[in-house]
mmCIF file of C-alpha atoms in Angstrom:
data_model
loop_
_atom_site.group_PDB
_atom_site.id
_atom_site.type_symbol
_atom_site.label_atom_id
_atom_site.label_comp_id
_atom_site.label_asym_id
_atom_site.label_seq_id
_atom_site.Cartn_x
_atom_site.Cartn_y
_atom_site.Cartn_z
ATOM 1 C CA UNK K 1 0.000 0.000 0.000
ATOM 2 C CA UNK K 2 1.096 3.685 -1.186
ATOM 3 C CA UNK K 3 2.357 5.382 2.012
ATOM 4 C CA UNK K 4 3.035 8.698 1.959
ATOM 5 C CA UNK K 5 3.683 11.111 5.597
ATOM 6 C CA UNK K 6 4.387 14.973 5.421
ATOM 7 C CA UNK K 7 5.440 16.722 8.486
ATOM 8 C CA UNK K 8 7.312 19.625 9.653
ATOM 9 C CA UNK K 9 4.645 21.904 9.206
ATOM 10 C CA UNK K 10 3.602 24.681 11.754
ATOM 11 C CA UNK K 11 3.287 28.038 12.908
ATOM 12 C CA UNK K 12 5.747 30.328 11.347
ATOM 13 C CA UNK K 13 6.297 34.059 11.426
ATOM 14 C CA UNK K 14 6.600 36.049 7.849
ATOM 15 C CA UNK K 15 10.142 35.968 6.761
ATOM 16 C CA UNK K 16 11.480 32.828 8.601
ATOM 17 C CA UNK K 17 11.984 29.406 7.039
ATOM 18 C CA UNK K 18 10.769 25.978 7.399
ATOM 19 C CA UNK K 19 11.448 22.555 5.603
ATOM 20 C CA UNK K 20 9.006 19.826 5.054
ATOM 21 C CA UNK K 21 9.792 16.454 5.052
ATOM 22 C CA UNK K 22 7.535 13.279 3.314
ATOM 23 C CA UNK K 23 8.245 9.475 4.217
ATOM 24 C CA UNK K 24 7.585 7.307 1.403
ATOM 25 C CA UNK K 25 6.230 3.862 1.120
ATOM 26 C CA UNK K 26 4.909 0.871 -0.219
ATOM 27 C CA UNK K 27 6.648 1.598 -3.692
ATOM 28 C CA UNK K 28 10.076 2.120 -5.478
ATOM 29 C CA UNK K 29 10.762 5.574 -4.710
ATOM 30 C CA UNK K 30 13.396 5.901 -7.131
ATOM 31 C CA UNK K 31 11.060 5.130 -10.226
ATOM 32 C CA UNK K 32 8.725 8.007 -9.617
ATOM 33 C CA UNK K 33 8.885 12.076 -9.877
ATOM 34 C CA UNK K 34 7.679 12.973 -6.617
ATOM 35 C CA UNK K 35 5.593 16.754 -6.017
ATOM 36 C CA UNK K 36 4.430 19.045 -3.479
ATOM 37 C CA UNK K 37 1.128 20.870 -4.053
ATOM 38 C CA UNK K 38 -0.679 23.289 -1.224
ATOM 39 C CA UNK K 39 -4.196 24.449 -0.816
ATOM 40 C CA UNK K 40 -5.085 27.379 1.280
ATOM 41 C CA UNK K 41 -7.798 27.324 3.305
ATOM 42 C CA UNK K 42 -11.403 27.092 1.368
ATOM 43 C CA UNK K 43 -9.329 27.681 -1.838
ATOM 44 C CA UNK K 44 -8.237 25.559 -4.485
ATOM 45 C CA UNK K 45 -4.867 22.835 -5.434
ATOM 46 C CA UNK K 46 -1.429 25.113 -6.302
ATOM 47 C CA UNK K 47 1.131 22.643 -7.850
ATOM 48 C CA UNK K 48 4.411 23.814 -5.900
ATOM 49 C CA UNK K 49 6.878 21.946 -6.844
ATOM 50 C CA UNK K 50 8.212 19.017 -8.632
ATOM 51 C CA UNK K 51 10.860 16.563 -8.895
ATOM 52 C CA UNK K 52 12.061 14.368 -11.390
ATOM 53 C CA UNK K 53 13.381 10.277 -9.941
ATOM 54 C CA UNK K 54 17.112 11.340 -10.708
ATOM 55 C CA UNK K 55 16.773 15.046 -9.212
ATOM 56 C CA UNK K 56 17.998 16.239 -12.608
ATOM 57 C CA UNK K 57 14.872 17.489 -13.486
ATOM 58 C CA UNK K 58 12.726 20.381 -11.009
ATOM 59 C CA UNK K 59 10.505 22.717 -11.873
ATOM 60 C CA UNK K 60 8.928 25.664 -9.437
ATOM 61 C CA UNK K 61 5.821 27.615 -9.494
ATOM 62 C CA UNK K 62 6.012 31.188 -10.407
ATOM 63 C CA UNK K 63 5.047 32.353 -6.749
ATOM 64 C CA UNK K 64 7.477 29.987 -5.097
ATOM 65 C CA UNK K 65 10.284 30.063 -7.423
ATOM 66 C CA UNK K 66 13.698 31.162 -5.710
ATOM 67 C CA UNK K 67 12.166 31.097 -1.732
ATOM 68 C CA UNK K 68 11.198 27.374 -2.121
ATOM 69 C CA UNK K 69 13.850 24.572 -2.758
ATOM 70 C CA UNK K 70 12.406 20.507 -3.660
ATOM 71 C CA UNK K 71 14.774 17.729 -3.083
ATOM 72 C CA UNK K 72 14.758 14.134 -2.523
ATOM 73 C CA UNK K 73 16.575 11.376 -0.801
ATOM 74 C CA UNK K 74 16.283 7.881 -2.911
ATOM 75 C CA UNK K 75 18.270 5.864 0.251
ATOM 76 C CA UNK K 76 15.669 7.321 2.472
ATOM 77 C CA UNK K 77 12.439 7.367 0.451
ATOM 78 C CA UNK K 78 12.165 10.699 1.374
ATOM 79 C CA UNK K 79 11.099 14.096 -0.481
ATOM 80 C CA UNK K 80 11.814 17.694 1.200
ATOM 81 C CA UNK K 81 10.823 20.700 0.724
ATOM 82 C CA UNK K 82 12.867 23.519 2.342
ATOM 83 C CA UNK K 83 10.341 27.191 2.344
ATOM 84 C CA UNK K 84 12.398 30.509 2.932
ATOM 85 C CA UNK K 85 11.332 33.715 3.431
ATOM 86 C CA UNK K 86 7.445 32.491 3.902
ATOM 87 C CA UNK K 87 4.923 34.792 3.497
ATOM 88 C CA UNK K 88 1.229 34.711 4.544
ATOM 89 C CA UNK K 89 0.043 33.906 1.019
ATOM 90 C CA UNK K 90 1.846 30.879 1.922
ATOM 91 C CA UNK K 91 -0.404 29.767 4.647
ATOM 92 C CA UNK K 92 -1.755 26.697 3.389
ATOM 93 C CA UNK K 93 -1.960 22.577 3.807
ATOM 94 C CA UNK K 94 0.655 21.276 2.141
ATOM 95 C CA UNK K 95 0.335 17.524 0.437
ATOM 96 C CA UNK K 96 3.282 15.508 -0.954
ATOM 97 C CA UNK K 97 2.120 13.566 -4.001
ATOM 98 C CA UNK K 98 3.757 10.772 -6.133
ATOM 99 C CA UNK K 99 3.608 10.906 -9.874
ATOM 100 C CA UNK K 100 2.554 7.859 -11.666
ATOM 101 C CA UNK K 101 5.860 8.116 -13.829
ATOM 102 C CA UNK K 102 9.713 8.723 -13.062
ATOM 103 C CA UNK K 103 10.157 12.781 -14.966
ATOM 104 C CA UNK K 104 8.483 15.451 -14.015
ATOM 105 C CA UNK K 105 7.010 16.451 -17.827
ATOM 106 C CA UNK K 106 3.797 16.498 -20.373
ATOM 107 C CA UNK K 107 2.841 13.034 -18.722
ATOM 108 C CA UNK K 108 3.253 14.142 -15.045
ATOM 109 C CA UNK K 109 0.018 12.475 -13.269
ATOM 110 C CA UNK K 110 -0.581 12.247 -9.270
ATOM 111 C CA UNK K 111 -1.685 9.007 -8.423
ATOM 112 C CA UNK K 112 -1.438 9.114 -4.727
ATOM 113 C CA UNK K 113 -1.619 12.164 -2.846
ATOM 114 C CA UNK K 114 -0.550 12.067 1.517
ATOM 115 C CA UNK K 115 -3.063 13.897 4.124
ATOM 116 C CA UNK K 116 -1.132 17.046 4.294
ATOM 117 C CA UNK K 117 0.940 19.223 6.450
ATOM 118 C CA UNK K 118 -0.596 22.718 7.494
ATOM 119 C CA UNK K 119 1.876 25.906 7.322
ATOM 120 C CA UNK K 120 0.602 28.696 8.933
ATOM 121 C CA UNK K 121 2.691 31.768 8.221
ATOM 122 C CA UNK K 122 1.515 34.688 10.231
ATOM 123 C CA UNK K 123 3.470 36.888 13.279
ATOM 124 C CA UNK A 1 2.129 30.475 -18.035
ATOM 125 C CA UNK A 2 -0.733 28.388 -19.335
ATOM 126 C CA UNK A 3 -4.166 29.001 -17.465
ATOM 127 C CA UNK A 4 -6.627 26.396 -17.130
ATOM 128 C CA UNK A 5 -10.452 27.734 -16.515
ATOM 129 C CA UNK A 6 -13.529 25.260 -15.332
ATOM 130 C CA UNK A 7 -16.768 25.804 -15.761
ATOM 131 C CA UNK A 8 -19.059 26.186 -13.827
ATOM 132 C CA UNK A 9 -17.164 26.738 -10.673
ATOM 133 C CA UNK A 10 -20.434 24.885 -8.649
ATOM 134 C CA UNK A 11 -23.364 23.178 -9.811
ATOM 135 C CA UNK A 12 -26.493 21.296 -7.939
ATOM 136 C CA UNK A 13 -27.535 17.841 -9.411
ATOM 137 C CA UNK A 14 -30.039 15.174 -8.342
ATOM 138 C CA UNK A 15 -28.508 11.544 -8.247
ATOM 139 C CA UNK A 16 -28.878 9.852 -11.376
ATOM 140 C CA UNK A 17 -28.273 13.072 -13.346
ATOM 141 C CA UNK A 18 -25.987 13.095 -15.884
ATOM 142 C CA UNK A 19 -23.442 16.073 -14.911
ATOM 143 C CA UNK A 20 -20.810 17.888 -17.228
ATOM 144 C CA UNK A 21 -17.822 19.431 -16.365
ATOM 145 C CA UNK A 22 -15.465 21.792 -18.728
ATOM 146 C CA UNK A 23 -11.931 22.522 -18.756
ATOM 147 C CA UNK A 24 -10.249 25.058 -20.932
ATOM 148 C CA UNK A 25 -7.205 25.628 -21.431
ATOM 149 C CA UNK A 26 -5.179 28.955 -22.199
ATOM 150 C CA UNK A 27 -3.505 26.804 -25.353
ATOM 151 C CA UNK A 28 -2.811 23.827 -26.527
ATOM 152 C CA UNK A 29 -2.177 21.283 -24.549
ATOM 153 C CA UNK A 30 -2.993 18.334 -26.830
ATOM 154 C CA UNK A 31 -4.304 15.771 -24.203
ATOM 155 C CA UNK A 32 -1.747 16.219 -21.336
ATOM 156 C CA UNK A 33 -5.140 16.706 -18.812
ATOM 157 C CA UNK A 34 -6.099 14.809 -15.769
ATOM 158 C CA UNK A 35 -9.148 15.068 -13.839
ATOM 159 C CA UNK A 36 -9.338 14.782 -9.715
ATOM 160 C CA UNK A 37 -12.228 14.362 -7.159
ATOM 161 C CA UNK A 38 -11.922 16.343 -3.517
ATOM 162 C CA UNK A 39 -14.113 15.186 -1.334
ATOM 163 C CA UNK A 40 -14.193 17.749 1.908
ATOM 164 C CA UNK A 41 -11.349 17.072 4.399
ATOM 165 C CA UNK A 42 -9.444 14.785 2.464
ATOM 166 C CA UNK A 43 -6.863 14.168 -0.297
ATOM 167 C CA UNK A 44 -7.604 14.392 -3.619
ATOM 168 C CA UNK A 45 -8.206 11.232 -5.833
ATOM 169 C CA UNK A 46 -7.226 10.802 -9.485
ATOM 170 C CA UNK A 47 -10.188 9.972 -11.664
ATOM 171 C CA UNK A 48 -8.977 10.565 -15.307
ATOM 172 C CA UNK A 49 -5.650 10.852 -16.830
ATOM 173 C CA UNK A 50 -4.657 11.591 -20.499
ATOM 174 C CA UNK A 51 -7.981 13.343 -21.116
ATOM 175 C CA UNK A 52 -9.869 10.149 -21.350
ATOM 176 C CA UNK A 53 -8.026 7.156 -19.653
ATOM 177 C CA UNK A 54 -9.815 6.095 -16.745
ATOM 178 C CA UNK A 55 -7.250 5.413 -13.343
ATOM 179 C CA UNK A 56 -7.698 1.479 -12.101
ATOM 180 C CA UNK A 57 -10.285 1.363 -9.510
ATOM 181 C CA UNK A 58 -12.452 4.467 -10.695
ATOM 182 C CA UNK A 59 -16.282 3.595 -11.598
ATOM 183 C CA UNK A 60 -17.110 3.518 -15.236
ATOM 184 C CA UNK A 61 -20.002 6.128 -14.813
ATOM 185 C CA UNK A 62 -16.588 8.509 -14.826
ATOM 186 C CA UNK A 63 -15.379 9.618 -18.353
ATOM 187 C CA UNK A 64 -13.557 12.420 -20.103
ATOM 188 C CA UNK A 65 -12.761 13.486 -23.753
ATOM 189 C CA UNK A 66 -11.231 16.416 -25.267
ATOM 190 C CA UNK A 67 -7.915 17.530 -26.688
ATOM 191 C CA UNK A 68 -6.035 20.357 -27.611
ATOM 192 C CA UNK A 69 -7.744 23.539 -25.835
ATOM 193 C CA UNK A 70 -11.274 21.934 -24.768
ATOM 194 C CA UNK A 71 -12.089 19.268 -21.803
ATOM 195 C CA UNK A 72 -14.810 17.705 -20.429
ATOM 196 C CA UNK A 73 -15.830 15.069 -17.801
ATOM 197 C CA UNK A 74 -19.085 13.455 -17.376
ATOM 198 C CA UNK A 75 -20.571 11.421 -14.562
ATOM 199 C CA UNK A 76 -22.726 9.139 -16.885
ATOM 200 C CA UNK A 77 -25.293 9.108 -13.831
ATOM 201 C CA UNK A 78 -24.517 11.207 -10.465
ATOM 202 C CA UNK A 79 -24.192 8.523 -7.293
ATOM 203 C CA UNK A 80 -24.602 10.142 -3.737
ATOM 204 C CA UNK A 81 -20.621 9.194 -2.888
ATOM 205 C CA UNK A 82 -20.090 11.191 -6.140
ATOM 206 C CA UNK A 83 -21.005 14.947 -4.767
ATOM 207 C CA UNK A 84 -17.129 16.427 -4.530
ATOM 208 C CA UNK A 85 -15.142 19.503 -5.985
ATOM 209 C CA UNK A 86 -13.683 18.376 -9.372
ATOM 210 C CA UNK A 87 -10.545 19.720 -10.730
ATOM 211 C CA UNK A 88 -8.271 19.687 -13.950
ATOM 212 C CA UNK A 89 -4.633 19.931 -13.907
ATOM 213 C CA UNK A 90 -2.672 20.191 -17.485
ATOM 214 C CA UNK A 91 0.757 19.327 -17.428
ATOM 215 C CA UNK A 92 2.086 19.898 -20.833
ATOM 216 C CA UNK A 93 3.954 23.213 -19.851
ATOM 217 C CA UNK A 94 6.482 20.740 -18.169
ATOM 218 C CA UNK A 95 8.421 20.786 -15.804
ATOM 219 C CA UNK A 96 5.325 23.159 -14.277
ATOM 220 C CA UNK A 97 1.905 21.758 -13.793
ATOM 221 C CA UNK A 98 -1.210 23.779 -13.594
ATOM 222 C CA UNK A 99 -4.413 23.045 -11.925
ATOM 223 C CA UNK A 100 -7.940 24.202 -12.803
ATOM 224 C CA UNK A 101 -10.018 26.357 -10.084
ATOM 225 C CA UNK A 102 -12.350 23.614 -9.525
ATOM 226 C CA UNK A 103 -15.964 22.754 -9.711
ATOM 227 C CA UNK A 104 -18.311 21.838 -6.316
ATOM 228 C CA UNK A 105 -20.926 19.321 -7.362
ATOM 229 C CA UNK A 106 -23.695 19.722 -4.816
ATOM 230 C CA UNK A 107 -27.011 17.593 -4.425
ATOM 231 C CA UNK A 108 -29.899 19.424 -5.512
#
């Protein structure tokens, strides 16, 4: 069974920096891009960030893009997501998904999504 | 960046309706479009990928067609475990995916 458990989340004042963390399982880590996407509260999904199987492909949405940094552990089935100088628009849950193939491109497709991390980015 | 726009953003149905949902995108994406379900509280579920192939384990009632600029996705006939926000996500303007804004199916 898929496994997949964010944490690191948390209260956070405007300008600091946190880092995510998502434990993998119940698959080969290494053959799948791996993403984080966020949804604010009552609002809708924001792709964040993804990651290709090899790292050598990452891509960043506009509004995160130089603040956020995506990387991944394959010996640890892990996938990290270190968030500098948050802002409130950042307040959000954050899920860690798992693509159904290994490169983040025109095929990217979340099959399995975790329950989410809430960021709360406010002094 | 490409935008992807659903309509309607809510609709109320009665079960056993057939219900409609529309994505459109900003350009051409040929058929690099996926379709989720949200249900209220929880993660969201992939129904749909490739415009029209339906994900193992997802009821047959659950289609979608469309390519290029135009998307849809029908619920054939509207079960009760069905009402849910729907979105699209496009993913041709790799290595950055987009979602859609989303569309709450409510019972009527």
């Amino acid at each position: 069974e898929v496994q997949l458990v964010e944490s690191g989340g948390g209260l956070v004042q405007p300008g600091r920096s946190l880092r995510l963390s998502c434990a993998a399982s119940g698959f080969t880590f290494d053959d799948h891009a791996m993403h984080w996407v966020r949804q604010a509260p009552g609002k809708g999904l924001e792709w964040v960030s993804g990651i290709s199987w090899s790292s050598r492909s990452i891509g960043y949405a506009e509004s995160v893009k130089g603040r956020f940094t995506i990387s991944r552990d394959n010996a640890k089935n892990s996938l990290y997501l270190q968030m500098n100088s948050l802002r409130a628009e950042d307040t959000a849950l954050y899920y860690c998904a798992k693509d159904l193939f290994a490169v983040v491109g025109t095929t990217s497709t979340i099959d399995y999504w975790g329950q989410g991390t809430q960021v709360t980015v406010s002094s | 960046d490409i935008q992807m726009t659903q309509s309607p953003s809510s609709l109320s149905a009665s079960v056993g309706d057939r219900v409609t949902i529309t994505c459109r995108a900003s350009q051409s994406i040929s058929n690099y479009l996926n379709w989720y379900q949200q249900k209220p509280g929880k993660a969201p579920k992939l129904l749909i990928y490739a415009s029209s192939s339906l994900q193992s384990g997802v009821p047959s009632r659950f289609s979608g067609s469309g390519s290029g600029t135009d998307f849809t996705l029908t619920i054939s006939s509207l079960q009760p475990e069905d009402f849910a926000t729907y979105y699209c996500q496009q993913s041709h303007s790799t290595p950055r995916l987009t979602f859609g804004g989303g569309t709450k199916v409510e019972i009527k």
